[in-house]
Coordinates of C-alpha atoms and ligand atoms in Angstrom, one line a residue:
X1 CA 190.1 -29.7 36.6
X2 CA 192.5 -31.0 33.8
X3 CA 194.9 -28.4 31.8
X4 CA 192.2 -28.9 28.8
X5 CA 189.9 -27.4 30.8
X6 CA 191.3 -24.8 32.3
X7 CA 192.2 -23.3 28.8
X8 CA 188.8 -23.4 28.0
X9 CA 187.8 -21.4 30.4
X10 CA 190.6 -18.8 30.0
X11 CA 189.8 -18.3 26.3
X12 CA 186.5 -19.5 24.2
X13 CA 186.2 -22.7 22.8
X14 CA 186.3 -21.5 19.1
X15 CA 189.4 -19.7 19.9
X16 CA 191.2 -22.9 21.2
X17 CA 190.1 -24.1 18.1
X18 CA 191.8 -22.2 15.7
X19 CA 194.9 -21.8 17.4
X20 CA 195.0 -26.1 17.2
X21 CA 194.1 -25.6 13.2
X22 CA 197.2 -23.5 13.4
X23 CA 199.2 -25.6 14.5
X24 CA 198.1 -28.5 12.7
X25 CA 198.7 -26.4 9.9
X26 CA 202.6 -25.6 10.8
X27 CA 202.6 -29.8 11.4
X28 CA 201.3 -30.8 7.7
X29 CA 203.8 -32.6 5.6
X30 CA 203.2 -29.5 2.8
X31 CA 204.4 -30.3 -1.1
X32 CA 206.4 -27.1 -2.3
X33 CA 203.3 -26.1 -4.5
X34 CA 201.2 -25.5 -1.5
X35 CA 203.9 -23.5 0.0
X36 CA 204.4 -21.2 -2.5
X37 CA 200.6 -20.6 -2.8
X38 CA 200.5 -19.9 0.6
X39 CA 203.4 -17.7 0.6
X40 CA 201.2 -15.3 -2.1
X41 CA 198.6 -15.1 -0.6
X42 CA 199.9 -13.6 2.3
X43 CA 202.4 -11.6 0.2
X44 CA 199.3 -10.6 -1.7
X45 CA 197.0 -9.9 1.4
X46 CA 199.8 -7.8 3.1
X47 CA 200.5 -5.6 0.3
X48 CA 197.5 -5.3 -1.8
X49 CA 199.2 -6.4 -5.1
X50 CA 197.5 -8.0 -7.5
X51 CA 199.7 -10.7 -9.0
X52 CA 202.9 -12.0 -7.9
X53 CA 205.5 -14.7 -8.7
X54 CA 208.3 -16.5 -6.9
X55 CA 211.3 -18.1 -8.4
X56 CA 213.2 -20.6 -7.0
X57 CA 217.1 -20.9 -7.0
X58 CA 218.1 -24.0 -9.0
X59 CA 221.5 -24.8 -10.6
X60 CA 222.6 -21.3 -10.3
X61 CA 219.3 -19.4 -12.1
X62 CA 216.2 -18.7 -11.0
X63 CA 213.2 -20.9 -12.1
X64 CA 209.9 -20.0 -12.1
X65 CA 208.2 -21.9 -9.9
X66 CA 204.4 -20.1 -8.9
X67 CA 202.1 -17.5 -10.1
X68 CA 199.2 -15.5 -8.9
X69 CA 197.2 -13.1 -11.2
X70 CA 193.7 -12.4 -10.1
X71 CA 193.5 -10.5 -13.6
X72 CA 194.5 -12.9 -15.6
X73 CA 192.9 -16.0 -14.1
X74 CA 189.7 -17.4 -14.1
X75 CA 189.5 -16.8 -10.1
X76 CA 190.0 -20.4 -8.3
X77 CA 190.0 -22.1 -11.3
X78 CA 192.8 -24.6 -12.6
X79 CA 195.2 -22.7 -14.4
X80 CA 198.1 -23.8 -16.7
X81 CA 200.4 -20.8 -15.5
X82 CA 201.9 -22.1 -12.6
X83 CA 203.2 -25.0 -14.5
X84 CA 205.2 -22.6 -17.3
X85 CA 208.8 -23.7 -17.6
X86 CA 211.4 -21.4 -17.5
X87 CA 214.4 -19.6 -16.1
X88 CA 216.1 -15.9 -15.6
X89 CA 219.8 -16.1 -15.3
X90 CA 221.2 -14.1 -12.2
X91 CA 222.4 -11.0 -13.4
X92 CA 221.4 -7.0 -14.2
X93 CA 219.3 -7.8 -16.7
X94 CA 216.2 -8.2 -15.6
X95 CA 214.2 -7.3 -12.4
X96 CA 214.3 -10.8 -10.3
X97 CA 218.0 -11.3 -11.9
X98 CA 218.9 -7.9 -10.4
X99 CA 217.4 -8.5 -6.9
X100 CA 219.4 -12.1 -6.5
X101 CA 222.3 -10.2 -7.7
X102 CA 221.8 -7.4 -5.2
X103 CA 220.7 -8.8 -2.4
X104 CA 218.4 -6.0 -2.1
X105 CA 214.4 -5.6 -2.5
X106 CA 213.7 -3.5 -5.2
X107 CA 210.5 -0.9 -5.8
X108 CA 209.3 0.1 -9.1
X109 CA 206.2 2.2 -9.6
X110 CA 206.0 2.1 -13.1
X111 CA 207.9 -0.4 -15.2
X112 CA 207.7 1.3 -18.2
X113 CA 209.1 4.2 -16.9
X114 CA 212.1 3.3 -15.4
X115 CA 214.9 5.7 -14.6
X116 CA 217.6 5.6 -17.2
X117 CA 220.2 4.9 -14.5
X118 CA 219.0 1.2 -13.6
X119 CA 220.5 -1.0 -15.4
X120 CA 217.9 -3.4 -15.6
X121 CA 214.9 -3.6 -18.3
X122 CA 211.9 -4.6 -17.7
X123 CA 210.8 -7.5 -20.2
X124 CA 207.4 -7.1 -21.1
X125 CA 207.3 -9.9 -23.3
X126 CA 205.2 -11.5 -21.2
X127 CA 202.4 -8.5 -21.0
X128 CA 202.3 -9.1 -24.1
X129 CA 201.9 -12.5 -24.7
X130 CA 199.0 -12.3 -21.5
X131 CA 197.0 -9.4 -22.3
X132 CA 198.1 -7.8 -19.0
X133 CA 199.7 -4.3 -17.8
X134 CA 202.5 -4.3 -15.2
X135 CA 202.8 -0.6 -13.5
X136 CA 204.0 -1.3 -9.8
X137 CA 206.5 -4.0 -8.7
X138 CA 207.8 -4.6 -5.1
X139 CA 210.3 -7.8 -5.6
X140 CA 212.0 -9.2 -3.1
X141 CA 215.2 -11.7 -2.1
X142 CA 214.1 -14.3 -0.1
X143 CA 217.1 -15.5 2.3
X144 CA 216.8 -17.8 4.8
X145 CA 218.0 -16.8 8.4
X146 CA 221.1 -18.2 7.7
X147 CA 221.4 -16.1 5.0
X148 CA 221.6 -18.3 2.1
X149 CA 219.4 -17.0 -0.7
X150 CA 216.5 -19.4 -1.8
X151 CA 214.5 -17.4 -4.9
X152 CA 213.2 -13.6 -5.6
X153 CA 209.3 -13.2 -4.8
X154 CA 207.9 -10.3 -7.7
X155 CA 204.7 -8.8 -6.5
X156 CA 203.2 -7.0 -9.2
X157 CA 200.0 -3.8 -9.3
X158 CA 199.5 -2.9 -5.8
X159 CA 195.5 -1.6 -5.4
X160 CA 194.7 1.2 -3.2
X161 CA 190.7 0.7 -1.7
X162 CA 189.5 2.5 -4.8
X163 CA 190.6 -0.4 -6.5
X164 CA 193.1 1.4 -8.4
X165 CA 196.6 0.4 -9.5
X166 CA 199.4 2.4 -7.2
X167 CA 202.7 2.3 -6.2
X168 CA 203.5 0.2 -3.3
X169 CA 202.7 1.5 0.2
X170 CA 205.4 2.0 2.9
X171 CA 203.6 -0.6 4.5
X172 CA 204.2 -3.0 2.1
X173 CA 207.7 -1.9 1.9
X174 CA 208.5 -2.7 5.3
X175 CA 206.5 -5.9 6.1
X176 CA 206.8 -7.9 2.7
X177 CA 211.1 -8.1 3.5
X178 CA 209.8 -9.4 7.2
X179 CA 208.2 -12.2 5.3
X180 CA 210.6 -12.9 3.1
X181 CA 212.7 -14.5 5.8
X182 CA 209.9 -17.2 7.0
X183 CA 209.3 -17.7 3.0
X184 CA 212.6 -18.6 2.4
X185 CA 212.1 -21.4 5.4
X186 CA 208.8 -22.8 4.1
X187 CA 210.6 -23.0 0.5
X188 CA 213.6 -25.3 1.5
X189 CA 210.9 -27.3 3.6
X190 CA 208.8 -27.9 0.4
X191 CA 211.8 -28.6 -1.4
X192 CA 212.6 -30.9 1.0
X193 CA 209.6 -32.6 1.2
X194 CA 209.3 -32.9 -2.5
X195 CA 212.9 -34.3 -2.7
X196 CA 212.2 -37.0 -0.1
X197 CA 209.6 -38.3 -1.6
X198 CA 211.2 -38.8 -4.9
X199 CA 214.0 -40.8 -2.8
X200 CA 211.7 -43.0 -1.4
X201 CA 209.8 -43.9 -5.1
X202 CA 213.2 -43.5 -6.2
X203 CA 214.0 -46.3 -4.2
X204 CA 210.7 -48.2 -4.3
X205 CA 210.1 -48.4 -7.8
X206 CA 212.5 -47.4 -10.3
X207 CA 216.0 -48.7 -8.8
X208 CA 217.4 -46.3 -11.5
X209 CA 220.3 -44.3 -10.9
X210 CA 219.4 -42.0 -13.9
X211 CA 215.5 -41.6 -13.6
X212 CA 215.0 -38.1 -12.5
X213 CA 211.5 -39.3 -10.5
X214 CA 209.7 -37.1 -13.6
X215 CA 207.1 -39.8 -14.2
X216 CA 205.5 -39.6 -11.0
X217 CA 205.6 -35.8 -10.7
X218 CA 203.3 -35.7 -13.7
X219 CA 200.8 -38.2 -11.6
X220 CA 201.1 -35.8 -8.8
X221 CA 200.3 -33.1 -10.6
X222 CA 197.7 -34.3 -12.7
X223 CA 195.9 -35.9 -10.0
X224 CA 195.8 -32.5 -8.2
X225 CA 194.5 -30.6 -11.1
X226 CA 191.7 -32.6 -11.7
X227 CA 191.1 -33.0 -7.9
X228 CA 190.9 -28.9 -8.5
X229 CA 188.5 -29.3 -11.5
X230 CA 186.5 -31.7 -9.3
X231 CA 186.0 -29.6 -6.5
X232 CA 185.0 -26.4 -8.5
X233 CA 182.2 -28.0 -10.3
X234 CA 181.4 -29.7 -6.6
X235 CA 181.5 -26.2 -4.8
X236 CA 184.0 -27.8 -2.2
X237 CA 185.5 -24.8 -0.1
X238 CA 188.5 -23.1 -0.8
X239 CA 190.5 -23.8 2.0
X240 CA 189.6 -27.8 2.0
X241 CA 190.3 -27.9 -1.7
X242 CA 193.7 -26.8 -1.1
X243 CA 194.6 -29.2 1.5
X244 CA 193.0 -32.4 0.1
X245 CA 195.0 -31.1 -3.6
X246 CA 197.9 -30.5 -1.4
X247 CA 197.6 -34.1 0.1
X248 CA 196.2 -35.7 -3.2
X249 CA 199.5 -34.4 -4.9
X250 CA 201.5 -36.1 -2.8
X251 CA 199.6 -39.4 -2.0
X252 CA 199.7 -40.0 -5.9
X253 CA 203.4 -39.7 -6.3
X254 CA 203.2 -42.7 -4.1
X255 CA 200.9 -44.4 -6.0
X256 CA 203.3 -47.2 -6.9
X257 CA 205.1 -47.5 -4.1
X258 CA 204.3 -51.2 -3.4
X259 CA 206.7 -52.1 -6.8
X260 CA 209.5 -52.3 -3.8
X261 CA 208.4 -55.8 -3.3
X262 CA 208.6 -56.9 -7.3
X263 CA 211.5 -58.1 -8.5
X264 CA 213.4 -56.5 -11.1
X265 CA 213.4 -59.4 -13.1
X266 CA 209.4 -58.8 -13.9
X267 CA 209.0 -55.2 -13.3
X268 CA 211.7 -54.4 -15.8
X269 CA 210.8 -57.1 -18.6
X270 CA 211.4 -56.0 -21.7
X271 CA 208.4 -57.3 -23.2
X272 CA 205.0 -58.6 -22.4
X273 CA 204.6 -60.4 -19.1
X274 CA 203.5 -63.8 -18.7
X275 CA 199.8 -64.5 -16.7
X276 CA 201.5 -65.6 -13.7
X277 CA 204.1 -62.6 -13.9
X278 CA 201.1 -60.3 -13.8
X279 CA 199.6 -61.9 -10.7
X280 CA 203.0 -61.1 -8.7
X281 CA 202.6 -57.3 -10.4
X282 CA 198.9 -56.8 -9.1
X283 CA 200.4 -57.3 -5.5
X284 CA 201.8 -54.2 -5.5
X285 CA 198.9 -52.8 -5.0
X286 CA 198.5 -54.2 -1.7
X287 CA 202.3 -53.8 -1.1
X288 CA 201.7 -50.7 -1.0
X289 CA 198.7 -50.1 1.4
X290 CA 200.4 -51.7 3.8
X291 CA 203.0 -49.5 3.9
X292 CA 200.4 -46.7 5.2
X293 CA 199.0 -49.2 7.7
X294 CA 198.8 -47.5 10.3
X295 CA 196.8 -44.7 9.4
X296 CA 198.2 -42.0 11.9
X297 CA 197.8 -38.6 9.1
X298 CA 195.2 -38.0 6.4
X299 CA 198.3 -38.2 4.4
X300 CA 198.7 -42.0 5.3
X301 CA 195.2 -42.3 4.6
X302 CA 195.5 -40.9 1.4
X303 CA 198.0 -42.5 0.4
X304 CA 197.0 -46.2 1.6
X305 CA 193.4 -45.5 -0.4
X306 CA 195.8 -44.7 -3.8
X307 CA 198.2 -47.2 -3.4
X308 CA 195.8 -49.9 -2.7
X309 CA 192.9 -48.8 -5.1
X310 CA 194.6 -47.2 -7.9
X311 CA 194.0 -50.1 -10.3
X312 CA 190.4 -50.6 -9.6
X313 CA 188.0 -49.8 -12.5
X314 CA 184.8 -47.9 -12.8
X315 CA 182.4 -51.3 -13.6
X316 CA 184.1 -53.2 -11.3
X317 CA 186.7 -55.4 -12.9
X318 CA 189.6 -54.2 -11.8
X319 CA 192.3 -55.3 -8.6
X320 CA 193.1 -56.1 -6.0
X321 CA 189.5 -56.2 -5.5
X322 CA 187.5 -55.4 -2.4
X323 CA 189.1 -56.0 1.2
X324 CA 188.5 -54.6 4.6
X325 CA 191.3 -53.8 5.7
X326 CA 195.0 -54.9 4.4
X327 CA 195.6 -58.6 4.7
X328 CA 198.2 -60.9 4.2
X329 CA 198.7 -61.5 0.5
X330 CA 197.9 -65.9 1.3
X331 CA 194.3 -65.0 2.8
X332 CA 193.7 -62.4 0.0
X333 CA 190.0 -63.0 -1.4
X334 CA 189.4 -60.3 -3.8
X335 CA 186.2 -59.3 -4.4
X336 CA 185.8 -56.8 -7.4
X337 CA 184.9 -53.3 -6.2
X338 CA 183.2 -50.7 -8.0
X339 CA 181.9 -46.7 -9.0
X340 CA 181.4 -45.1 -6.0
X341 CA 183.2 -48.1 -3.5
X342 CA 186.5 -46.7 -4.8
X343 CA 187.8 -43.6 -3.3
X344 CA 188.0 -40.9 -4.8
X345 CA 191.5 -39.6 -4.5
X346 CA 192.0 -43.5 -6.6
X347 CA 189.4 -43.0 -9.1
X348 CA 191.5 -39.7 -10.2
X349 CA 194.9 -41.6 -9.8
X350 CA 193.7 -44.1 -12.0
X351 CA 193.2 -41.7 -15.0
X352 CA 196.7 -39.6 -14.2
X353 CA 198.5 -43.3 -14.1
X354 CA 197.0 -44.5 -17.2
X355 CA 197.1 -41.4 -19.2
X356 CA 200.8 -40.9 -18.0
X357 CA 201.7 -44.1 -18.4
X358 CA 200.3 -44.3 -22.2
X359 CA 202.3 -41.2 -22.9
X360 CA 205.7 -42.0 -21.6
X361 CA 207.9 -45.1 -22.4
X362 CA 207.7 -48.1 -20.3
X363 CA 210.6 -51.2 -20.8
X364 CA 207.5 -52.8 -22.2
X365 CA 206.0 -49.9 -24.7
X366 CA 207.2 -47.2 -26.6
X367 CA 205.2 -43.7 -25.9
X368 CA 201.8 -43.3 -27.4
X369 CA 201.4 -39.4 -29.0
X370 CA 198.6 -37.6 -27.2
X371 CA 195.8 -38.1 -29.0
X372 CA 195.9 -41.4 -29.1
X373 CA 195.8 -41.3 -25.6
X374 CA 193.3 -39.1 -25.2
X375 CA 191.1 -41.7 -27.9
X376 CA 191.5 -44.6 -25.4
X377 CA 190.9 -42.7 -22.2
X378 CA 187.6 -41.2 -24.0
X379 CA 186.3 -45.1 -24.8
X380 CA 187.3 -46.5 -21.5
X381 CA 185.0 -43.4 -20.2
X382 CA 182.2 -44.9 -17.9
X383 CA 184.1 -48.7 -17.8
X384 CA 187.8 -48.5 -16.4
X385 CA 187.5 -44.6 -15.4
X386 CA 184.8 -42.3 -13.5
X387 CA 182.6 -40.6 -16.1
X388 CA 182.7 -37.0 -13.7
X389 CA 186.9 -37.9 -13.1
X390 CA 186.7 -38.5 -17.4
X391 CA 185.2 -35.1 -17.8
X392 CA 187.4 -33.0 -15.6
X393 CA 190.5 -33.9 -17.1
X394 CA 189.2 -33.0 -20.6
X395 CA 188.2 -29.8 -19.3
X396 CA 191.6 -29.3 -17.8
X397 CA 193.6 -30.3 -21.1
X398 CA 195.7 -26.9 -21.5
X399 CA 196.5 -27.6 -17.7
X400 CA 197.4 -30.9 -18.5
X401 CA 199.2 -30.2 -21.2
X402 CA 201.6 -27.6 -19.1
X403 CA 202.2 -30.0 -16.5
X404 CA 203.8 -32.8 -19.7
X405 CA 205.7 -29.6 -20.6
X406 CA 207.9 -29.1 -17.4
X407 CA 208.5 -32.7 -16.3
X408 CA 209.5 -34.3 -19.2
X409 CA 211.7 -37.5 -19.0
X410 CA 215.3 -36.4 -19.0
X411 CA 216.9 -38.2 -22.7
X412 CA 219.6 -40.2 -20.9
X413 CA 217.1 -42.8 -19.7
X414 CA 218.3 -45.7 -22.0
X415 CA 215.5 -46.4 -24.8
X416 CA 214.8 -50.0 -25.9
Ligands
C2E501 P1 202.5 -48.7 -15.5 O1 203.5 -48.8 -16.6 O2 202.6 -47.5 -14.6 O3 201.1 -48.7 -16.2 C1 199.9 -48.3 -15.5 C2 198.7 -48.6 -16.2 O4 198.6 -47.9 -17.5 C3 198.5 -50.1 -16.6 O5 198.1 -50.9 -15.5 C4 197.5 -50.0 -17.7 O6 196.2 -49.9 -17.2 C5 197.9 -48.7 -18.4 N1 198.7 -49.0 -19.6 C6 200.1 -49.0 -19.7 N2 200.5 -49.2 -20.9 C7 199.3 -49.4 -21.7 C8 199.1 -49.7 -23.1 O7 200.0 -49.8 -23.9 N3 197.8 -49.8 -23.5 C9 196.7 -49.7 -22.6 N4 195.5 -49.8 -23.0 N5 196.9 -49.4 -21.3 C10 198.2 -49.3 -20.8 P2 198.3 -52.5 -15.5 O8 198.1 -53.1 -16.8 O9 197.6 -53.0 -14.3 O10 199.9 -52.6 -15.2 C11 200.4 -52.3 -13.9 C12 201.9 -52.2 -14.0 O11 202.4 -53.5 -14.4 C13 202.5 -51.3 -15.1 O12 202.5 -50.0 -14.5 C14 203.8 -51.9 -15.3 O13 204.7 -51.5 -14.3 C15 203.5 -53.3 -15.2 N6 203.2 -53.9 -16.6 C16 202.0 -54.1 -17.1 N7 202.1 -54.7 -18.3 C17 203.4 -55.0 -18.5 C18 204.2 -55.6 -19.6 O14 203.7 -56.1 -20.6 N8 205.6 -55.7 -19.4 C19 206.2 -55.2 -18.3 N9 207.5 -55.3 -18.2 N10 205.5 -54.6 -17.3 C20 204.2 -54.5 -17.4
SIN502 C1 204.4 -44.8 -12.7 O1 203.5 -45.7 -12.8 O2 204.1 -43.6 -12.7 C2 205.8 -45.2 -12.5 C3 206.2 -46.6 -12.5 C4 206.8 -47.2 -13.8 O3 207.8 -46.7 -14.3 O4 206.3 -48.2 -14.3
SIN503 C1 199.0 -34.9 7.7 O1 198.0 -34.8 7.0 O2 200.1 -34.8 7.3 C2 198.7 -35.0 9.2 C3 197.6 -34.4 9.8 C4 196.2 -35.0 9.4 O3 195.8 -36.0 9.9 O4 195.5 -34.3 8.7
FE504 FE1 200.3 -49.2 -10.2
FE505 FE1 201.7 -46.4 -12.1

């Protein structure tokens, strides 16, 4: 009997099952965005609340970084919130400024009744801008084990069964800190994952000491959003949809990873490139699937399908054209490939690229204002981009919009 089998028949098949999802799931290469939503929903689940935020420490305050509201929210729908840009400074001031300060979790049953000797207010500027009423608030530092403190988690409105809004329970009280420790370890792991990968385009394509990597976080993140809108109006299930967004978001910001083997001379031409100068451009498409060649994680997968299709068009007159597999650049035949023969994950890169591309300045081109943009991606609906891809993105504009919003280009990139 082999050790496989002999686990079997300890415990039931479907139970060995699980406990491999969950440790797949400790395995996955997770973008900080899929982190943080993880981290709320079990915050949420373990104390009833229903809406929370975490910030994340950076350069000394603490940015907002992730939101729940099931109130506020369309439920599973694409929302713009999470993308809001903004920052608390550390200090008495507020709530989450009070807890970095303190070191301490803080419980509040009724923010608009707080006793007079806090010295914190609660700023209900944004109840008012949302519509929404915040009574109870359990908020949390999240430190790491080595004590170094990472962000605040705010969970806001705990509901008793009745559905009711409550103060948070003792139960709460004592587990949410317990989590706080493993959050604060997920957080710097999603950091760091999100940090490595801007190295490596860093590296691979923009050989630019002061580009802050902005560019391709907008790809990432409109690529995931319209994944999202996709797999609403598709019914896809909730857990699937957040691992393929999860992986879709960080397959895109590799989209263009292939421009390692183009030479500065050409990528970074001031002006229009010549025929043949495009021809050596179009290889980075293939550059760049062969960098994922070996296929050993959906997330090399992914990202080989994106790199390798992302130029492709909808009627089929796009490149590198069709090929099997990767091949040598000398025995490259392309044959044009089309609608449904491109992925997926590259038919929605394709519209993030272009529409982020048209909207930000290139060494070739200044940046187009939005609707502009919007007018070309609307006629090129149905011939360079997926009619269904077309139609999620307009439905997701606000979204969009957000995402434009927090990673702008930073103004020391030299103009021309
Ligand atoms: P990129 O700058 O990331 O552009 C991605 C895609 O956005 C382009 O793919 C194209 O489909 C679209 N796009 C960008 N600018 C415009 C525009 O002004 N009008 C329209 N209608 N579409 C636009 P494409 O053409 O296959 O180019 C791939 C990459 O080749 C570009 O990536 C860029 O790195 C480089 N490239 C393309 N044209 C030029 C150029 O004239 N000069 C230089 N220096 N590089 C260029
Ligand atoms: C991108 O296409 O998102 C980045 C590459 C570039 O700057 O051309
Ligand atoms: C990953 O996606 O990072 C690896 C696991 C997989 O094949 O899904
Ligand atoms: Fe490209
Ligand atoms: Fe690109």
């Amino acid at each position: 009997m082999t050790f496989s089998d002999s686990l079997y028949s300890q415990y039931s098949g479907s139970e060995i099952a699980l406990m491999m999802k969950r440790i797949e799931e400790f395995n996955y290469l997770q973008d900080i965005d899929a982190i943080l939503d993880k981290i709320l929903e079990e915050a949420r689940q373990l104390s009833g609340a229903e809406a929370g935020s975490i910030f994340i420490l950076e350069d000394g305050a603490l940015r907002f970084a992730y939101v729940h509201n099931d109130s506020l929210f369309r439920k599973d729908a694409a929302n713009a919130e999470i993308y809001f840009d903004f920052s608390v400074p550390i200090d008495d001031q507020s709530i989450v400024g009070y807890v970095a300060l303190s070191g301490k979790p803080l419980v509040i049953d009724d923010a608009y009744r707080l006793p007079a000797d806090r010295p914190y207010t609660f700023n209900s500027d944004y109840d008012k801008k949302a519509g929404y009423l915040t009574r109870s608030v359990l908020a949390v530092p999240l430190y790491t084990f080595h004590g170094r403190l990472t962000g605040v988690m705010q969970l806001i409105n705990a509901k008793d069964e009745n559905g009711g809004v409550g103060p948070f329970s003792k139960k709460a009280q004592d587990l949410i800190p317990l989590l706080a420790g493993n959050a604060a370890v997920a957080i710097d792991r999603g950091t760091m994952n999100r940090e490595m990968i801007l190295r490596m385009v860093k590296m691979a394509e923009l050989r630019d000491p002061l580009e802050t990597g902005a560019h391709v976080q907008r790809v990432g993140a409109y690529s995931a959003e319209i994944y999202h809108q996709w797999a609403l109006k598709k019914g896809i299930g909730t857990q699937k949809k957040k691992r393929t967004k999860d992986l879709i978001r960080l397959a895109a910001m590799l989209h263009d990873v292939g421009k390692v083997g183009i030479p500065d001379t050409i990528l970074k031409k001031p002006g229009k490139l010549t025929e043949q100068e495009f021809d050596v451009i179009k290889l980075h498409t293939i550059y760049g699937g062969r960098l994922f060649m070996n296929r050993s994680s959906r997330l090399d997968r992914m990202s080989m399908q994106i790199a390798l299709n992302h130029h492709e068009k909808w009627n089929g007159t796009g490149y590198p054209g069709k090929i099997s597999d990767i091949v040598h650049p000398e025995d490259f035949k392309p044959v044009s490939k089309k609608q449904l023969e491109i992925p997926l994950p590259a038919r929605i890169v394709a519209l993030a690229d272009v529409y982020d591309a048209l909207t930000s300045r290139r060494s070739y081109k200044k940046s187009w204002d939005q609707q502009k943009a919007l007018d070309i991606i609307a006629a090129e609906n149905g011939q360079h981009f997926d009619p269904e891809v077309v139609a999620c993105f307009f439905e997701i504009l606000p979204v969009i919009s957000a995402i434009q919003n927090k990673f702008r280009d930073s103004d020391t990139i030299s103009s021309n």
